[in-house]
Short mmCIF file of C-alpha atoms and ligand atoms in Angstrom, two decimals:
data_model
loop_
_atom_site.label_atom_id
_atom_site.label_comp_id
_atom_site.label_asym_id
_atom_site.label_seq_id
_atom_site.Cartn_x
_atom_site.Cartn_y
_atom_site.Cartn_z
CA UNK A 11 -0.04 -0.01 -0.02
CA UNK A 12 1.33 3.27 -1.11
CA UNK A 13 1.31 6.03 1.66
CA UNK A 14 0.17 9.43 0.18
CA UNK A 15 1.05 11.51 3.12
CA UNK A 16 3.36 10.83 6.08
CA UNK A 17 4.00 12.70 9.26
CA UNK A 18 7.12 11.55 10.81
CA UNK A 19 7.23 12.71 14.48
CA UNK A 20 6.12 16.21 13.28
CA UNK A 21 5.62 19.31 15.76
CA UNK A 22 4.52 22.72 14.96
CA UNK A 23 5.00 25.05 17.84
CA UNK A 24 4.11 28.79 18.25
CA UNK A 25 6.17 29.74 21.15
CA UNK A 26 4.68 28.14 24.05
CA UNK A 27 1.72 26.95 22.03
CA UNK A 28 2.09 23.15 20.64
CA UNK A 29 -0.41 23.22 17.89
CA UNK A 30 0.95 20.03 16.58
CA UNK A 31 2.94 17.86 19.00
CA UNK A 32 4.87 14.99 17.96
CA UNK A 33 2.58 13.41 15.18
CA UNK A 34 3.07 10.20 13.56
CA UNK A 35 0.58 9.45 10.92
CA UNK A 36 0.37 7.46 7.41
CA UNK A 37 -2.34 8.43 5.15
CA UNK A 38 -2.72 5.95 2.32
CA UNK A 39 -3.22 6.59 -1.38
CA UNK A 40 -6.93 6.60 -2.33
CA UNK A 41 -8.23 6.88 1.13
CA UNK A 42 -10.92 9.19 2.38
CA UNK A 43 -9.15 10.15 5.63
CA UNK A 44 -10.65 12.42 8.32
CA UNK A 45 -9.02 14.44 10.90
CA UNK A 46 -11.63 14.72 13.73
CA UNK A 47 -11.19 16.73 16.89
CA UNK A 48 -12.48 19.65 18.99
CA UNK A 49 -11.51 23.21 18.06
CA UNK A 50 -7.85 24.21 18.72
CA UNK A 51 -6.63 20.46 18.63
CA UNK A 52 -4.42 21.09 15.66
CA UNK A 53 -6.36 19.94 12.69
CA UNK A 54 -5.96 23.10 10.51
CA UNK A 55 -2.27 23.19 11.39
CA UNK A 56 -1.78 19.54 10.21
CA UNK A 57 -3.49 20.51 6.78
CA UNK A 58 -1.21 23.51 6.54
CA UNK A 59 1.80 21.46 6.98
CA UNK A 60 0.72 19.04 4.46
CA UNK A 61 -0.17 21.76 1.96
CA UNK A 62 3.18 23.41 2.58
CA UNK A 63 1.87 26.77 4.09
CA UNK A 64 3.52 25.81 7.51
CA UNK A 65 6.86 24.11 8.13
CA UNK A 66 7.31 21.66 10.96
CA UNK A 67 9.44 22.87 13.98
CA UNK A 68 10.91 19.41 14.13
CA UNK A 69 10.00 16.29 12.21
CA UNK A 70 9.38 15.67 8.61
CA UNK A 71 6.30 15.40 6.21
CA UNK A 72 6.52 12.95 3.11
CA UNK A 73 4.29 13.03 0.22
CA UNK A 74 4.30 9.94 -1.93
CA UNK A 75 7.50 8.93 -0.17
CA UNK A 76 9.22 12.23 -1.00
CA UNK A 77 10.47 14.54 1.74
CA UNK A 78 8.60 17.87 1.39
CA UNK A 79 11.03 20.17 2.91
CA UNK A 80 11.98 22.90 0.51
CA UNK A 81 9.04 21.95 -2.00
CA UNK A 82 6.88 24.97 -2.35
CA UNK A 83 2.94 24.49 -1.99
CA UNK A 84 2.14 24.89 -5.84
CA UNK A 85 4.87 21.85 -6.66
CA UNK A 86 3.18 19.56 -3.81
CA UNK A 87 0.54 17.73 -5.99
CA UNK A 88 -1.82 18.86 -3.24
CA UNK A 89 -4.73 21.24 -3.23
CA UNK A 90 -6.89 22.86 -0.51
CA UNK A 91 -10.45 23.55 -0.21
CA UNK A 92 -10.26 26.27 2.59
CA UNK A 93 -12.96 26.61 5.36
CA UNK A 94 -13.98 30.04 4.12
CA UNK A 95 -13.90 28.82 0.33
CA UNK A 96 -11.66 32.12 -0.40
CA UNK A 97 -12.91 32.77 -3.81
CA UNK A 98 -11.67 35.81 -5.51
CA UNK A 99 -14.96 38.21 -5.48
CA UNK A 100 -13.87 40.21 -8.49
CA UNK A 101 -13.43 37.23 -11.03
CA UNK A 102 -16.27 35.05 -12.44
CA UNK A 103 -16.94 31.55 -11.51
CA UNK A 104 -14.84 30.36 -14.49
CA UNK A 105 -12.11 32.42 -13.85
CA UNK A 106 -11.96 31.49 -10.33
CA UNK A 107 -11.92 27.64 -11.29
CA UNK A 108 -9.36 28.39 -14.15
CA UNK A 109 -6.93 30.38 -11.80
CA UNK A 110 -4.55 27.54 -11.14
CA UNK A 111 -4.32 26.67 -14.70
CA UNK A 112 -3.49 30.47 -15.71
CA UNK A 113 -0.71 30.30 -13.08
CA UNK A 114 0.60 27.43 -14.73
CA UNK A 115 0.60 29.11 -18.15
CA UNK A 116 -2.05 27.06 -19.92
CA UNK A 117 -3.77 28.79 -22.79
CA UNK A 118 -6.97 30.51 -22.51
CA UNK A 119 -8.95 28.04 -24.46
CA UNK A 120 -7.70 24.93 -22.77
CA UNK A 121 -8.39 26.80 -19.32
CA UNK A 122 -11.81 27.45 -20.16
CA UNK A 123 -12.43 23.92 -21.41
CA UNK A 124 -11.06 22.19 -18.42
CA UNK A 125 -12.68 24.62 -15.96
CA UNK A 126 -15.86 23.86 -17.73
CA UNK A 127 -15.24 20.17 -17.17
CA UNK A 128 -14.68 20.89 -13.47
CA UNK A 129 -17.88 22.67 -13.23
CA UNK A 130 -19.77 19.79 -14.68
CA UNK A 131 -17.88 17.57 -12.23
CA UNK A 132 -19.38 19.71 -9.39
CA UNK A 133 -22.66 19.93 -10.79
CA UNK A 134 -22.56 23.55 -11.81
CA UNK A 135 -22.53 23.48 -15.62
CA UNK A 136 -23.15 26.72 -17.31
CA UNK A 137 -22.47 28.86 -14.16
CA UNK A 138 -19.18 30.33 -15.46
CA UNK A 139 -19.97 33.59 -16.31
CA UNK A 140 -21.72 34.37 -12.84
CA UNK A 141 -19.88 36.24 -9.93
CA UNK A 142 -19.43 34.17 -6.93
CA UNK A 143 -21.35 37.02 -4.98
CA UNK A 144 -24.53 35.87 -6.80
CA UNK A 145 -24.18 32.24 -5.53
CA UNK A 146 -25.74 30.44 -2.71
CA UNK A 147 -23.30 29.06 0.09
CA UNK A 148 -23.64 25.56 -1.37
CA UNK A 149 -22.78 26.66 -4.81
CA UNK A 150 -19.79 28.56 -3.60
CA UNK A 151 -18.68 25.51 -1.97
CA UNK A 152 -18.82 23.79 -5.22
CA UNK A 153 -16.85 26.39 -7.03
CA UNK A 154 -14.09 26.11 -4.32
CA UNK A 155 -14.00 22.35 -4.90
CA UNK A 156 -13.86 22.71 -8.70
CA UNK A 157 -10.91 25.26 -8.17
CA UNK A 158 -9.21 22.79 -5.95
CA UNK A 159 -9.57 19.96 -8.46
CA UNK A 160 -8.52 21.88 -11.68
CA UNK A 161 -4.95 21.00 -11.24
CA UNK A 162 -5.67 17.32 -10.84
CA UNK A 163 -3.94 17.16 -7.46
CA UNK A 164 -3.13 13.83 -6.03
CA UNK A 165 -4.35 14.71 -2.52
CA UNK A 166 -7.23 17.03 -1.77
CA UNK A 167 -7.22 18.66 1.60
CA UNK A 168 -10.57 19.91 2.67
CA UNK A 169 -10.85 22.13 5.92
CA UNK A 170 -14.16 21.78 7.33
CA UNK A 171 -15.66 22.44 4.04
CA UNK A 172 -19.30 21.75 5.05
CA UNK A 173 -19.26 23.67 8.20
CA UNK A 174 -21.29 26.89 6.80
CA UNK A 175 -23.99 24.72 5.14
CA UNK A 176 -27.36 23.91 6.82
CA UNK A 177 -27.93 20.47 7.73
CA UNK A 178 -29.97 19.40 4.68
CA UNK A 179 -27.40 20.55 2.22
CA UNK A 180 -24.61 19.48 4.29
CA UNK A 181 -25.88 15.90 4.30
CA UNK A 182 -26.26 16.01 0.26
CA UNK A 183 -22.84 17.54 -0.03
CA UNK A 184 -21.45 14.67 2.18
CA UNK A 185 -22.84 12.15 -0.29
CA UNK A 186 -21.63 13.99 -3.29
CA UNK A 187 -17.99 14.53 -1.78
CA UNK A 188 -17.89 10.75 -1.09
CA UNK A 189 -19.20 9.97 -4.38
CA UNK A 190 -16.65 12.40 -6.07
CA UNK A 191 -13.81 11.05 -4.17
CA UNK A 192 -14.54 7.33 -5.27
CA UNK A 193 -14.88 8.50 -8.98
CA UNK A 194 -11.78 10.38 -8.99
CA UNK A 195 -9.78 8.06 -6.76
CA UNK A 196 -7.69 10.58 -5.27
CA UNK A 197 -6.67 10.79 -1.66
CA UNK A 198 -8.97 13.07 0.49
CA UNK A 199 -7.79 14.53 3.80
CA UNK A 200 -10.90 15.96 5.36
CA UNK A 201 -11.03 18.07 8.40
CA UNK A 202 -14.15 17.98 10.85
CA UNK A 203 -15.03 18.64 14.31
CA UNK A 204 -18.39 16.56 13.53
CA UNK A 205 -18.09 13.13 14.71
CA UNK A 206 -21.31 11.97 12.66
CA UNK A 207 -19.73 13.41 9.59
CA UNK A 208 -16.30 11.77 10.19
CA UNK A 209 -17.90 8.35 11.00
CA UNK A 210 -20.20 8.34 8.02
CA UNK A 211 -17.72 9.46 5.35
CA UNK A 212 -14.19 8.53 6.18
CA UNK A 213 -12.43 4.99 5.46
CA UNK A 214 -10.27 6.11 8.50
CA UNK A 215 -10.19 8.42 11.21
CA UNK A 216 -7.51 10.02 13.40
CA UNK A 217 -8.89 11.59 16.53
CA UNK A 218 -6.94 14.70 17.69
CA UNK A 219 -6.60 16.18 20.94
CA UNK A 220 -4.28 18.98 21.85
CA UNK A 221 -2.03 18.84 19.14
CA UNK A 222 -1.72 14.96 19.38
CA UNK A 223 -3.50 12.00 17.86
CA UNK A 224 -5.32 9.85 20.39
CA UNK A 225 -6.66 7.16 18.10
CA UNK A 226 -6.46 6.02 14.38
CA UNK A 227 -8.86 3.67 13.10
CA UNK A 228 -11.58 2.88 10.83
CA UNK A 229 -15.12 4.39 11.97
CA UNK A 230 -16.21 1.15 13.44
CA UNK A 231 -13.01 0.86 15.24
CA UNK A 232 -13.37 4.22 16.70
CA UNK A 233 -16.96 3.95 17.50
CA UNK A 234 -16.92 0.51 19.20
CA UNK A 235 -13.46 0.41 20.58
CA UNK A 236 -12.53 3.86 21.70
CA UNK A 237 -9.10 3.37 23.22
CA UNK A 238 -9.40 6.16 25.96
CA UNK A 239 -12.06 8.14 27.83
CA UNK A 240 -11.26 11.21 25.57
CA UNK A 241 -12.14 9.40 22.42
CA UNK A 242 -15.39 7.59 23.79
CA UNK A 243 -16.79 10.97 25.11
CA UNK A 244 -15.79 12.82 21.93
CA UNK A 245 -16.97 10.29 19.33
CA UNK A 246 -19.82 8.68 20.78
CA UNK A 247 -23.08 8.65 22.65
CA UNK A 248 -21.42 5.66 24.64
CA UNK A 249 -21.70 5.37 28.27
CA UNK A 250 -18.28 6.03 29.84
CA UNK A 251 -18.03 4.23 33.07
CA UNK A 252 -15.42 4.61 35.76
CA UNK A 253 -13.09 2.03 37.29
CA UNK A 254 -15.31 1.21 40.24
CA UNK A 255 -18.42 0.56 38.12
CA UNK A 256 -16.37 -1.71 35.80
CA UNK A 257 -14.97 -3.74 38.62
CA UNK A 258 -18.29 -4.32 40.03
CA UNK A 259 -19.97 -5.54 36.80
CA UNK A 260 -16.95 -7.08 35.19
CA UNK A 261 -14.32 -7.67 37.73
CA UNK A 262 -11.71 -5.46 36.16
CA UNK A 263 -10.57 -2.08 37.40
CA UNK A 264 -10.44 0.30 34.42
CA UNK A 265 -12.54 2.76 32.52
CA UNK A 266 -14.91 1.14 30.16
CA UNK A 267 -17.44 2.13 27.60
CA UNK A 268 -20.86 0.81 26.72
CA UNK A 269 -22.95 1.78 23.71
CA UNK A 270 -26.47 2.44 24.53
CA UNK A 271 -27.91 0.22 21.91
CA UNK A 272 -26.09 -2.90 23.50
CA UNK A 273 -28.18 -2.52 26.76
CA UNK A 274 -31.37 -4.67 27.02
CA UNK A 275 -34.21 -5.42 29.47
CA UNK A 276 -34.01 -8.90 30.93
CA UNK A 277 -36.40 -10.86 33.20
CA UNK A 278 -33.60 -12.44 35.26
CA UNK A 279 -29.76 -12.16 35.54
CA UNK A 280 -28.16 -8.98 34.58
CA UNK A 281 -28.09 -6.15 37.03
CA UNK A 282 -30.60 -4.44 39.11
CA UNK A 283 -31.68 -1.08 37.81
CA UNK A 284 -34.34 1.67 38.04
CA UNK A 285 -35.88 3.20 35.27
CA UNK A 286 -35.21 6.88 35.66
CA UNK A 287 -36.78 8.31 32.50
CA UNK A 288 -37.77 7.54 28.91
CA UNK A 289 -38.47 9.07 25.70
CA UNK A 290 -40.07 7.79 22.58
CA UNK A 291 -37.82 8.22 19.28
CA UNK A 292 -40.03 6.64 16.89
CA UNK A 293 -38.11 3.31 16.17
CA UNK A 294 -36.73 3.23 19.74
CA UNK A 295 -37.05 4.37 23.31
CA UNK A 296 -34.12 6.39 24.80
CA UNK A 297 -33.88 5.37 28.52
CA UNK A 298 -31.86 6.40 31.55
CA UNK A 299 -31.51 3.52 34.14
CA UNK A 300 -29.86 3.98 37.56
CA UNK A 301 -27.63 1.05 38.42
CA UNK A 302 -26.36 1.43 41.95
CA UNK A 303 -26.13 5.31 41.63
CA UNK A 304 -24.68 5.21 38.22
CA UNK A 305 -26.62 6.44 35.17
CA UNK A 306 -26.82 4.35 32.08
CA UNK A 307 -28.07 5.55 28.85
CA UNK A 308 -30.02 2.74 26.64
CA UNK A 309 -31.74 2.51 23.51
CA UNK A 310 -34.45 0.07 23.60
CA UNK A 311 -36.42 -0.97 20.36
CA UNK A 312 -39.78 0.10 20.27
CA UNK A 313 -42.48 -2.57 20.61
CA UNK A 314 -40.82 -3.96 23.70
CA UNK A 315 -43.09 -3.26 26.70
CA UNK A 316 -41.49 -0.48 28.69
CA UNK A 317 -41.84 -0.49 32.42
CA UNK A 318 -42.78 3.00 34.20
CA UNK A 319 -40.57 5.42 35.29
CA UNK A 320 -39.38 4.58 38.84
CA UNK A 321 -39.94 0.81 38.39
CA UNK A 322 -37.25 -1.70 39.42
CA UNK A 323 -36.15 -3.71 36.53
CA UNK A 324 -33.07 -5.78 35.26
CA UNK A 325 -30.88 -4.67 32.40
CA UNK A 326 -28.18 -6.70 30.74
CA UNK A 327 -25.62 -6.45 27.83
CA UNK A 328 -23.17 -9.01 26.33
CA UNK A 329 -19.81 -9.17 28.22
CA UNK A 330 -18.03 -8.40 24.78
CA UNK A 331 -20.12 -5.08 24.57
CA UNK A 332 -18.66 -3.75 27.74
CA UNK A 333 -15.46 -2.23 26.13
CA UNK A 334 -12.31 -2.07 28.51
CA UNK A 335 -10.24 1.06 28.02
CA UNK A 336 -6.66 1.94 28.58
CA UNK A 337 -5.93 4.62 31.13
CA UNK A 338 -5.37 8.21 29.88
CA UNK A 339 -1.89 8.97 28.90
P1 ADP B 14 -8.04 23.15 14.87
O1 ADP B 14 -8.03 23.67 13.31
O2 ADP B 14 -8.10 21.90 15.33
O3 ADP B 14 -9.30 24.12 15.48
P2 ADP B 14 -5.61 24.86 14.79
O4 ADP B 14 -4.58 23.96 14.08
O5 ADP B 14 -6.20 25.81 13.92
O6 ADP B 14 -6.70 23.77 15.37
O7 ADP B 14 -5.01 25.35 16.04
C1 ADP B 14 -4.07 24.69 17.00
C2 ADP B 14 -3.66 25.59 18.03
O8 ADP B 14 -2.68 26.33 17.57
C3 ADP B 14 -4.75 26.58 18.53
O9 ADP B 14 -4.21 26.56 20.04
C4 ADP B 14 -4.21 27.69 17.70
O10 ADP B 14 -4.63 28.97 18.57
C5 ADP B 14 -2.95 27.60 17.74
N1 ADP B 14 -2.53 28.44 16.39
C6 ADP B 14 -2.82 27.96 15.36
N2 ADP B 14 -2.07 28.77 14.31
C7 ADP B 14 -1.52 29.62 14.95
C8 ADP B 14 -0.46 30.72 14.77
N3 ADP B 14 -0.21 31.05 13.42
N4 ADP B 14 0.01 31.56 15.57
C9 ADP B 14 -0.30 31.06 17.06
N5 ADP B 14 -1.02 30.12 17.39
C10 ADP B 14 -1.62 29.36 16.54
MG1 MG B 15 -9.32 24.60 12.06
#
């Protein structure tokens, strides 16, 4: 498997601030790779290091196996879709898209033809003569995408590209981006602070915290097997359970996580619990149980007969669903 981008013990410090702090990461060719983490965790800085807008304080970036030191951004085979789109307001849509080709000295006719193709690719055929100011947020997003793709980069960097769109449009663009990435077969490095977005779109995810990576894995790994409390809290709606609780129910003294859909009501066995509250979600009930003073969230399929709030019940889960975690570093 060829690696598209490698971070080799990379740090980027600004004075006392460790924006990126000792990163080791390998992004494979053709992957849809998400950098997921809270605001300020170093995602944008990591993208800028790949793009060449920033230099590592220490460590190395490699792009397709080649050391990136000294290679300027425009020669890196990498393009960026910026968070705020950064379109040129005084240029038409087509000139925005064709800009990268103009910089390369491509002839006017060829520029226009390629830019038209790109507009078709992002489903904006015939929009070339408009001004960016006349477009909706979603359309501007597509122009930014077309502009970044026009140079046929091998790696596309996207910094929270859907953050400014409303929910419905965001979901539509998620599908389209995923589809586009599959069709073009190029590597996408996608920054987001939205765990749902990362889980649904990415082949693999790196979870960032304070300039470091806490875990790298497939969406399923990250969701079902969070390695630490930080990842479990950030990524999921999982119950995050302290060592005393884990010891009481599983005999191991460590933090653990338990997904709400793994919890079920049982007649016998399991654990004594009290139903604290429940709400109807259509296909499921969202329930909160009290187990010896610890609240456990559960999703119970609708159709099951639900006890009343305050009732004493028994709940259980498969042993393998109680996921034991490492302690925080
Ligand atoms: P994210 O994209 O995950 O929100 P950033 O990579 O933008 O995070 O920032 C990580 C940290 O580095 C933050 O604390 C931010 O304030 C700091 N930072 C980023 N760029 C600079 C800069 N040019 N000068 C000083 N501090 C910066
Ligand atoms: Mg950012």
